[in-house]
């Protein structure tokens, strides 16, 4: 049975009610997990207020600021987890960033700073968070990240984020190899295109969504809750034999040649 009672789950990446992380948090909660939520703080505290109101019905046990560009914020997040929870079972890495100007036009024009920032936030953060989570996953654990087909194939405008996702998927395999002996599983979900704050920065995202609706075997896109269901499965004991994998939750689009 899928039961996450007694499991402590940290969910990163909720910005609003369209966020994939919001779909995941709702389904983890439904399965009985105890939630900790992090948000990206801004100067005026708007994000904190917005995310706090949204997640309130899920009764999160921890609610913390965590900008993954700042080591001290990552450090203090995990210190709180250690002090309040004593152990971590599930880590959801559901965040990414690239400058809007690097998500359309010619990939060869990507700036050095834009390239570095996209990979630092979207890719390196998984490595960093996993390393700091490792000693807290004392009963084993499950780490999950979100990727996209653009990390494997050249998708118009996805550009630097495709490179970031390729690195992310490779990081999943190296982390799975390292953490497996500690009974920590590391997987990724490759979600089909969904309208969110992050995806709205990708040039032509609506055309991508319409294309998927016409071509994918299921003739539709997927929802945040469908991704949440697959995430909950991967984080549960039902998936105890699965690690280092990329699971496509994309209405079947990935199998199509044309
Ligand atoms: P979203 O905008 O709701 O979520 C992105 C999150 O990243 C936000 O919560 C934002 O606050 C967070 N973030 C950005 N920079 C950060 C930083 N420095 N520190 C901490 N958090 C930071 O969009 P989403 O589509 O739900 O994206 C979630 C994940 O899903 C991303 O990895 C994205 O690439 C991936 N994904 C999205 C789609 C899609 O079509 N929406 C498809 C496949 C994969």
mmCIF file of N, CA and C and ligand atoms in Angstrom, residues 12-16 18-22 38-41 47 51 66-70 73 93-98 117 121-122 125 145-149 158 161 165 168 189-200 205 208-209 224, ligand 1:
data_model
loop_
_atom_site.group_PDB
_atom_site.id
_atom_site.type_symbol
_atom_site.label_atom_id
_atom_site.label_comp_id
_atom_site.label_asym_id
_atom_site.label_seq_id
_atom_site.Cartn_x
_atom_site.Cartn_y
_atom_site.Cartn_z
ATOM 1 N N UNK A 12 10.845 21.542 -2.176
ATOM 2 C CA UNK A 12 11.324 22.845 -2.653
ATOM 3 C C UNK A 12 10.543 23.214 -3.914
ATOM 4 N N UNK A 13 10.491 24.492 -4.239
ATOM 5 C CA UNK A 13 10.026 24.900 -5.570
ATOM 6 C C UNK A 13 8.562 25.278 -5.710
ATOM 7 N N UNK A 14 7.854 25.496 -4.591
ATOM 8 C CA UNK A 14 6.482 25.985 -4.738
ATOM 9 C C UNK A 14 6.534 27.511 -4.869
ATOM 10 N N UNK A 15 6.005 28.031 -5.991
ATOM 11 C CA UNK A 15 5.896 29.481 -6.175
ATOM 12 C C UNK A 15 4.436 29.905 -6.164
ATOM 13 N N UNK A 16 3.571 29.049 -6.705
ATOM 14 C CA UNK A 16 2.141 29.367 -6.758
ATOM 15 C C UNK A 16 1.341 28.083 -7.014
ATOM 16 N N UNK A 18 0.177 26.875 -9.586
ATOM 17 C CA UNK A 18 0.478 26.186 -10.840
ATOM 18 C C UNK A 18 1.763 25.362 -10.736
ATOM 19 N N UNK A 19 2.544 25.582 -9.694
ATOM 20 C CA UNK A 19 3.848 24.913 -9.568
ATOM 21 C C UNK A 19 3.693 23.400 -9.532
ATOM 22 N N UNK A 20 4.595 22.720 -10.218
ATOM 23 C CA UNK A 20 4.605 21.254 -10.159
ATOM 24 C C UNK A 20 4.834 20.810 -8.706
ATOM 25 N N UNK A 21 5.685 21.542 -7.995
ATOM 26 C CA UNK A 21 5.956 21.192 -6.588
ATOM 27 C C UNK A 21 4.677 21.253 -5.744
ATOM 28 N N UNK A 22 3.752 22.120 -6.121
ATOM 29 C CA UNK A 22 2.475 22.201 -5.392
ATOM 30 C C UNK A 22 1.663 20.910 -5.627
ATOM 31 N N UNK A 38 10.051 24.761 1.475
ATOM 32 C CA UNK A 38 10.932 25.927 1.341
ATOM 33 C C UNK A 38 10.428 26.796 0.204
ATOM 34 N N UNK A 39 10.727 28.084 0.309
ATOM 35 C CA UNK A 39 10.338 29.028 -0.740
ATOM 36 C C UNK A 39 11.538 29.916 -1.040
ATOM 37 N N UNK A 40 11.489 30.549 -2.230
ATOM 38 C CA UNK A 40 12.550 31.478 -2.620
ATOM 39 C C UNK A 40 12.195 32.859 -2.074
ATOM 40 N N UNK A 41 12.951 33.344 -1.089
ATOM 41 C CA UNK A 41 12.574 34.633 -0.488
ATOM 42 C C UNK A 41 12.857 35.812 -1.415
ATOM 43 N N UNK A 47 6.688 36.578 -1.656
ATOM 44 C CA UNK A 47 6.670 35.140 -1.935
ATOM 45 C C UNK A 47 6.367 34.346 -0.663
ATOM 46 N N UNK A 51 3.159 31.880 -0.616
ATOM 47 C CA UNK A 51 3.350 30.429 -0.486
ATOM 48 C C UNK A 51 2.789 29.948 0.863
ATOM 49 N N UNK A 66 14.710 29.359 1.340
ATOM 50 C CA UNK A 66 15.918 28.678 0.853
ATOM 51 C C UNK A 66 16.199 29.055 -0.598
ATOM 52 N N UNK A 67 17.093 30.014 -0.750
ATOM 53 C CA UNK A 67 17.610 30.367 -2.069
ATOM 54 C C UNK A 67 18.827 29.476 -2.306
ATOM 55 N N UNK A 68 18.757 28.598 -3.300
ATOM 56 C CA UNK A 68 19.844 27.619 -3.481
ATOM 57 C C UNK A 68 21.139 28.238 -4.009
ATOM 58 N N UNK A 69 21.113 29.542 -4.290
ATOM 59 C CA UNK A 69 22.371 30.214 -4.646
ATOM 60 C C UNK A 69 23.178 30.565 -3.395
ATOM 61 N N UNK A 70 22.548 30.445 -2.233
ATOM 62 C CA UNK A 70 23.196 30.883 -0.992
ATOM 63 C C UNK A 70 23.463 29.690 -0.070
ATOM 64 N N UNK A 73 21.922 29.757 3.438
ATOM 65 C CA UNK A 73 20.491 29.464 3.557
ATOM 66 C C UNK A 73 20.231 27.955 3.453
ATOM 67 N N UNK A 93 13.311 18.014 -5.200
ATOM 68 C CA UNK A 93 14.035 19.126 -5.840
ATOM 69 C C UNK A 93 13.225 19.500 -7.075
ATOM 70 N N UNK A 94 12.534 20.631 -7.001
ATOM 71 C CA UNK A 94 11.591 20.970 -8.073
ATOM 72 C C UNK A 94 11.771 22.429 -8.451
ATOM 73 N N UNK A 95 12.988 22.803 -8.819
ATOM 74 C CA UNK A 95 13.273 24.206 -9.091
ATOM 75 C C UNK A 95 14.257 24.328 -10.251
ATOM 76 N N UNK A 96 14.165 25.452 -10.909
ATOM 77 C CA UNK A 96 15.048 25.734 -12.040
ATOM 78 C C UNK A 96 14.979 27.218 -12.335
ATOM 79 N N UNK A 97 16.025 27.720 -12.985
ATOM 80 C CA UNK A 97 16.012 29.117 -13.422
ATOM 81 C C UNK A 97 16.972 29.325 -14.594
ATOM 82 N N UNK A 98 16.517 30.087 -15.569
ATOM 83 C CA UNK A 98 17.410 30.629 -16.611
ATOM 84 C C UNK A 98 16.852 31.985 -17.005
ATOM 85 N N UNK A 117 24.695 30.705 -14.324
ATOM 86 C CA UNK A 117 23.614 30.832 -13.341
ATOM 87 C C UNK A 117 22.551 29.741 -13.543
ATOM 88 N N UNK A 121 21.810 27.100 -10.481
ATOM 89 C CA UNK A 121 20.513 26.978 -9.797
ATOM 90 C C UNK A 121 19.816 25.668 -10.159
ATOM 91 N N UNK A 122 19.835 25.315 -11.439
ATOM 92 C CA UNK A 122 18.985 24.213 -11.903
ATOM 93 C C UNK A 122 19.632 22.845 -11.745
ATOM 94 N N UNK A 125 22.387 22.676 -7.711
ATOM 95 C CA UNK A 125 21.609 22.667 -6.461
ATOM 96 C C UNK A 125 21.178 21.253 -6.080
ATOM 97 N N UNK A 145 13.965 14.663 -8.507
ATOM 98 C CA UNK A 145 14.074 15.943 -9.197
ATOM 99 C C UNK A 145 13.209 15.934 -10.446
ATOM 100 N N UNK A 146 13.045 17.117 -11.029
ATOM 101 C CA UNK A 146 12.190 17.278 -12.203
ATOM 102 C C UNK A 146 13.014 17.661 -13.412
ATOM 103 N N UNK A 147 12.831 16.908 -14.507
ATOM 104 C CA UNK A 147 13.559 17.209 -15.716
ATOM 105 C C UNK A 147 12.596 17.321 -16.890
ATOM 106 N N UNK A 148 13.176 17.535 -18.082
ATOM 107 C CA UNK A 148 12.341 17.698 -19.276
ATOM 108 C C UNK A 148 13.081 17.114 -20.477
ATOM 109 N N UNK A 149 12.328 16.660 -21.448
ATOM 110 C CA UNK A 149 12.840 16.039 -22.673
ATOM 111 C C UNK A 149 13.918 16.875 -23.370
ATOM 112 N N UNK A 158 14.535 25.871 -25.839
ATOM 113 C CA UNK A 158 14.839 25.370 -24.490
ATOM 114 C C UNK A 158 16.316 25.624 -24.152
ATOM 115 N N UNK A 161 18.614 25.626 -20.856
ATOM 116 C CA UNK A 161 17.941 24.759 -19.873
ATOM 117 C C UNK A 161 18.059 23.292 -20.286
ATOM 118 N N UNK A 165 19.382 20.431 -17.896
ATOM 119 C CA UNK A 165 18.641 19.189 -17.620
ATOM 120 C C UNK A 165 19.482 17.958 -17.965
ATOM 121 N N UNK A 168 21.542 17.568 -15.082
ATOM 122 C CA UNK A 168 20.722 17.120 -13.951
ATOM 123 C C UNK A 168 20.488 15.602 -14.027
ATOM 124 N N UNK A 189 11.704 12.727 -12.579
ATOM 125 C CA UNK A 189 10.504 12.636 -13.419
ATOM 126 C C UNK A 189 10.708 13.615 -14.570
ATOM 127 N N UNK A 190 10.533 13.124 -15.788
ATOM 128 C CA UNK A 190 10.559 14.010 -16.945
ATOM 129 C C UNK A 190 9.113 14.318 -17.300
ATOM 130 N N UNK A 191 8.690 15.531 -16.935
ATOM 131 C CA UNK A 191 7.285 15.906 -17.122
ATOM 132 C C UNK A 191 7.087 16.515 -18.509
ATOM 133 N N UNK A 192 5.906 16.269 -19.064
ATOM 134 C CA UNK A 192 5.534 16.971 -20.293
ATOM 135 C C UNK A 192 5.308 18.437 -19.989
ATOM 136 N N UNK A 193 5.197 19.287 -21.021
ATOM 137 C CA UNK A 193 5.048 20.725 -20.771
ATOM 138 C C UNK A 193 3.748 21.079 -20.049
ATOM 139 N N UNK A 194 3.885 21.903 -19.025
ATOM 140 C CA UNK A 194 2.752 22.355 -18.208
ATOM 141 C C UNK A 194 2.899 23.863 -18.065
ATOM 142 N N UNK A 195 1.812 24.589 -18.106
ATOM 143 C CA UNK A 195 1.903 26.058 -17.936
ATOM 144 C C UNK A 195 2.204 26.410 -16.490
ATOM 145 N N UNK A 196 3.386 26.964 -16.265
ATOM 146 C CA UNK A 196 3.786 27.418 -14.924
ATOM 147 C C UNK A 196 4.564 28.719 -15.098
ATOM 148 N N UNK A 197 4.942 29.296 -13.964
ATOM 149 C CA UNK A 197 5.753 30.513 -14.003
ATOM 150 C C UNK A 197 7.062 30.255 -14.767
ATOM 151 N N UNK A 198 7.745 29.159 -14.420
ATOM 152 C CA UNK A 198 9.040 28.868 -15.050
ATOM 153 C C UNK A 198 8.857 28.585 -16.540
ATOM 154 N N UNK A 199 7.855 27.801 -16.903
ATOM 155 C CA UNK A 199 7.722 27.421 -18.319
ATOM 156 C C UNK A 199 7.287 28.611 -19.173
ATOM 157 N N UNK A 200 6.650 29.608 -18.554
ATOM 158 C CA UNK A 200 6.201 30.765 -19.336
ATOM 159 C C UNK A 200 7.397 31.576 -19.861
ATOM 160 N N UNK A 205 6.159 28.390 -25.585
ATOM 161 C CA UNK A 205 5.681 27.292 -24.730
ATOM 162 C C UNK A 205 4.249 26.867 -25.091
ATOM 163 N N UNK A 208 4.306 24.572 -27.918
ATOM 164 C CA UNK A 208 4.782 23.249 -27.485
ATOM 165 C C UNK A 208 3.635 22.455 -26.875
ATOM 166 N N UNK A 209 2.858 23.137 -26.052
ATOM 167 C CA UNK A 209 1.735 22.458 -25.388
ATOM 168 C C UNK A 209 0.704 21.999 -26.427
ATOM 169 N N UNK A 224 -0.249 18.825 -12.950
ATOM 170 C CA UNK A 224 0.668 18.840 -11.806
ATOM 171 C C UNK A 224 0.340 17.670 -10.861
HETATM 172 P P1 LIG B 1 7.621 27.098 -11.107
HETATM 173 O O1 LIG B 1 7.994 28.455 -11.591
HETATM 174 O O2 LIG B 1 6.323 26.948 -10.434
HETATM 175 O O3 LIG B 1 8.756 26.499 -10.168
HETATM 176 C C1 LIG B 1 10.108 26.870 -10.280
HETATM 177 C C2 LIG B 1 10.585 27.105 -8.866
HETATM 178 O O4 LIG B 1 11.984 27.351 -8.846
HETATM 179 C C3 LIG B 1 9.909 28.325 -8.219
HETATM 180 O O5 LIG B 1 9.267 27.929 -7.030
HETATM 181 C C4 LIG B 1 11.080 29.242 -7.922
HETATM 182 O O6 LIG B 1 10.888 29.973 -6.736
HETATM 183 C C5 LIG B 1 12.193 28.229 -7.761
HETATM 184 N N1 LIG B 1 13.525 28.838 -7.844
HETATM 185 C C6 LIG B 1 14.067 29.556 -8.865
HETATM 186 N N2 LIG B 1 15.291 29.995 -8.522
HETATM 187 C C7 LIG B 1 15.521 29.543 -7.250
HETATM 188 C C8 LIG B 1 16.595 29.671 -6.342
HETATM 189 N N3 LIG B 1 17.697 30.384 -6.633
HETATM 190 N N4 LIG B 1 16.489 29.077 -5.124
HETATM 191 C C9 LIG B 1 15.397 28.369 -4.786
HETATM 192 N N5 LIG B 1 14.325 28.212 -5.617
HETATM 193 C C10 LIG B 1 14.407 28.787 -6.833
HETATM 194 O O7 LIG B 1 7.719 26.166 -12.405
HETATM 195 P P2 LIG B 1 7.629 24.576 -12.580
HETATM 196 O O8 LIG B 1 7.345 24.391 -14.023
HETATM 197 O O9 LIG B 1 6.730 23.982 -11.569
HETATM 198 O O10 LIG B 1 9.133 24.110 -12.337
HETATM 199 C C11 LIG B 1 9.509 23.123 -11.407
HETATM 200 C C12 LIG B 1 10.502 22.156 -12.016
HETATM 201 O O11 LIG B 1 9.846 21.374 -13.028
HETATM 202 C C13 LIG B 1 11.690 22.809 -12.734
HETATM 203 O O12 LIG B 1 12.852 22.033 -12.515
HETATM 204 C C14 LIG B 1 11.288 22.716 -14.190
HETATM 205 O O13 LIG B 1 12.397 22.786 -15.074
HETATM 206 C C15 LIG B 1 10.644 21.360 -14.182
HETATM 207 N N6 LIG B 1 9.817 21.038 -15.354
HETATM 208 C C16 LIG B 1 8.808 21.874 -15.722
HETATM 209 C C17 LIG B 1 8.030 21.559 -16.826
HETATM 210 C C18 LIG B 1 6.930 22.478 -17.278
HETATM 211 O O14 LIG B 1 6.494 22.396 -18.445
HETATM 212 N N7 LIG B 1 6.399 23.342 -16.426
HETATM 213 C C19 LIG B 1 8.276 20.381 -17.547
HETATM 214 C C20 LIG B 1 9.301 19.545 -17.130
HETATM 215 C C21 LIG B 1 10.083 19.882 -16.027
#
